[in-house]
């Protein structure tokens, strides 16, 4: 295996894709650079298929403090649990990768992004998706690629769109849009903005799709160079969970019953009806069939529920609780919900209920961040908690999971543009959103609850 390097310039920045020197025992590995920022992406696929009814993909982003010439804090002086930012980057890599694998793929896949250099000018998050895509392709892993991710900014003075803007350019941008996908499809997007128009957002998305296509084209050139030096990339053979026609036919014969069960407006009642129906369907298979086809039965039952729900929405325009696609559930708000706390608000939309509490502190109580980004800390903090009781379940309580970190960051990002400046409001601000009930869109309910709590605390939102 010989080292292959592909250098290219796009949208005013210099990029490098490199493979064949580091981590050669991984299924696939690639080093990706933007400026001096450097990330190593490795992908490893287990040789044996696991007995799962889901795709076991794990993505980790490892922040190394040596990347910015710093020694980690704390007694041990080594990297410990991932920072919030590292978790968000891992989720960013995961989202476009997961749907690109073939249906029925059950081998464990682990993608690890390790920051080697962070030049404090160019971010390492978006380029990590391109590196992961390249590592999978070089490793002969079957996925629908290449894939890429771009950040689209917009100069607030000139209105010019920017691809992968530097940290300094982002400070003068009224848009922060991340897009990921293939040359023709977008599979992930997330954005923060200063109240830009819908037309401008659509223009930014179209511009971002063009940029993604350009990065995918450069990956193809890199793969051509690789094959010219190291020979054709052989696609590895993996056994997929193929549908069993008889199982599919017998389960989907209950489509009308599933469709009727999904139309119950009450979440708990609907879940109970669906669960009872699934048990009834499963009981139609004898013991030998259940043992032989256990995984296929579980997969087809999920597929039946998914298909019935999709048909309702796409073909009839009706959602599972009987609402039209543009119909909003009943909304109830109660500001000043708790005594003594600085600010609070209860927001309820249908069976989704969030209690948000705002606490103000001195400026020296802001959150200090120990990351590889050129950011010392943040003054506005939003934390999102999703305990198991909010869905009527039991479960582990403890440190926040990836989903909670992601949803907390989403709601924080939504309100950050309207938080007053330090000069206008010299306080640290922390909002905690406690999800009391969940029946969809608790992250947006936490955004609404946060607004109530902030206003109740006297924060002059701009």
mmCIF file of C-alpha atoms in Angstrom, residues 366-367 377-382 412 428-431:
data_model
loop_
_atom_site.group_PDB
_atom_site.id
_atom_site.type_symbol
_atom_site.label_atom_id
_atom_site.label_comp_id
_atom_site.label_asym_id
_atom_site.label_seq_id
_atom_site.Cartn_x
_atom_site.Cartn_y
_atom_site.Cartn_z
ATOM 1 C CA UNK A 366 -19.892 31.867 32.483
ATOM 2 C CA UNK A 367 -18.967 28.441 31.148
ATOM 3 C CA UNK A 377 -16.358 30.085 26.861
ATOM 4 C CA UNK A 378 -19.979 31.067 26.562
ATOM 5 C CA UNK A 379 -22.245 33.370 28.501
ATOM 6 C CA UNK A 380 -25.573 31.855 27.480
ATOM 7 C CA UNK A 381 -25.994 28.175 28.321
ATOM 8 C CA UNK A 382 -28.948 25.904 27.593
ATOM 9 C CA UNK A 412 -29.382 27.189 22.509
ATOM 10 C CA UNK A 428 -24.250 34.918 32.720
ATOM 11 C CA UNK A 429 -27.460 33.137 31.703
ATOM 12 C CA UNK A 430 -28.314 29.459 32.154
ATOM 13 C CA UNK A 431 -31.585 27.892 31.054
#
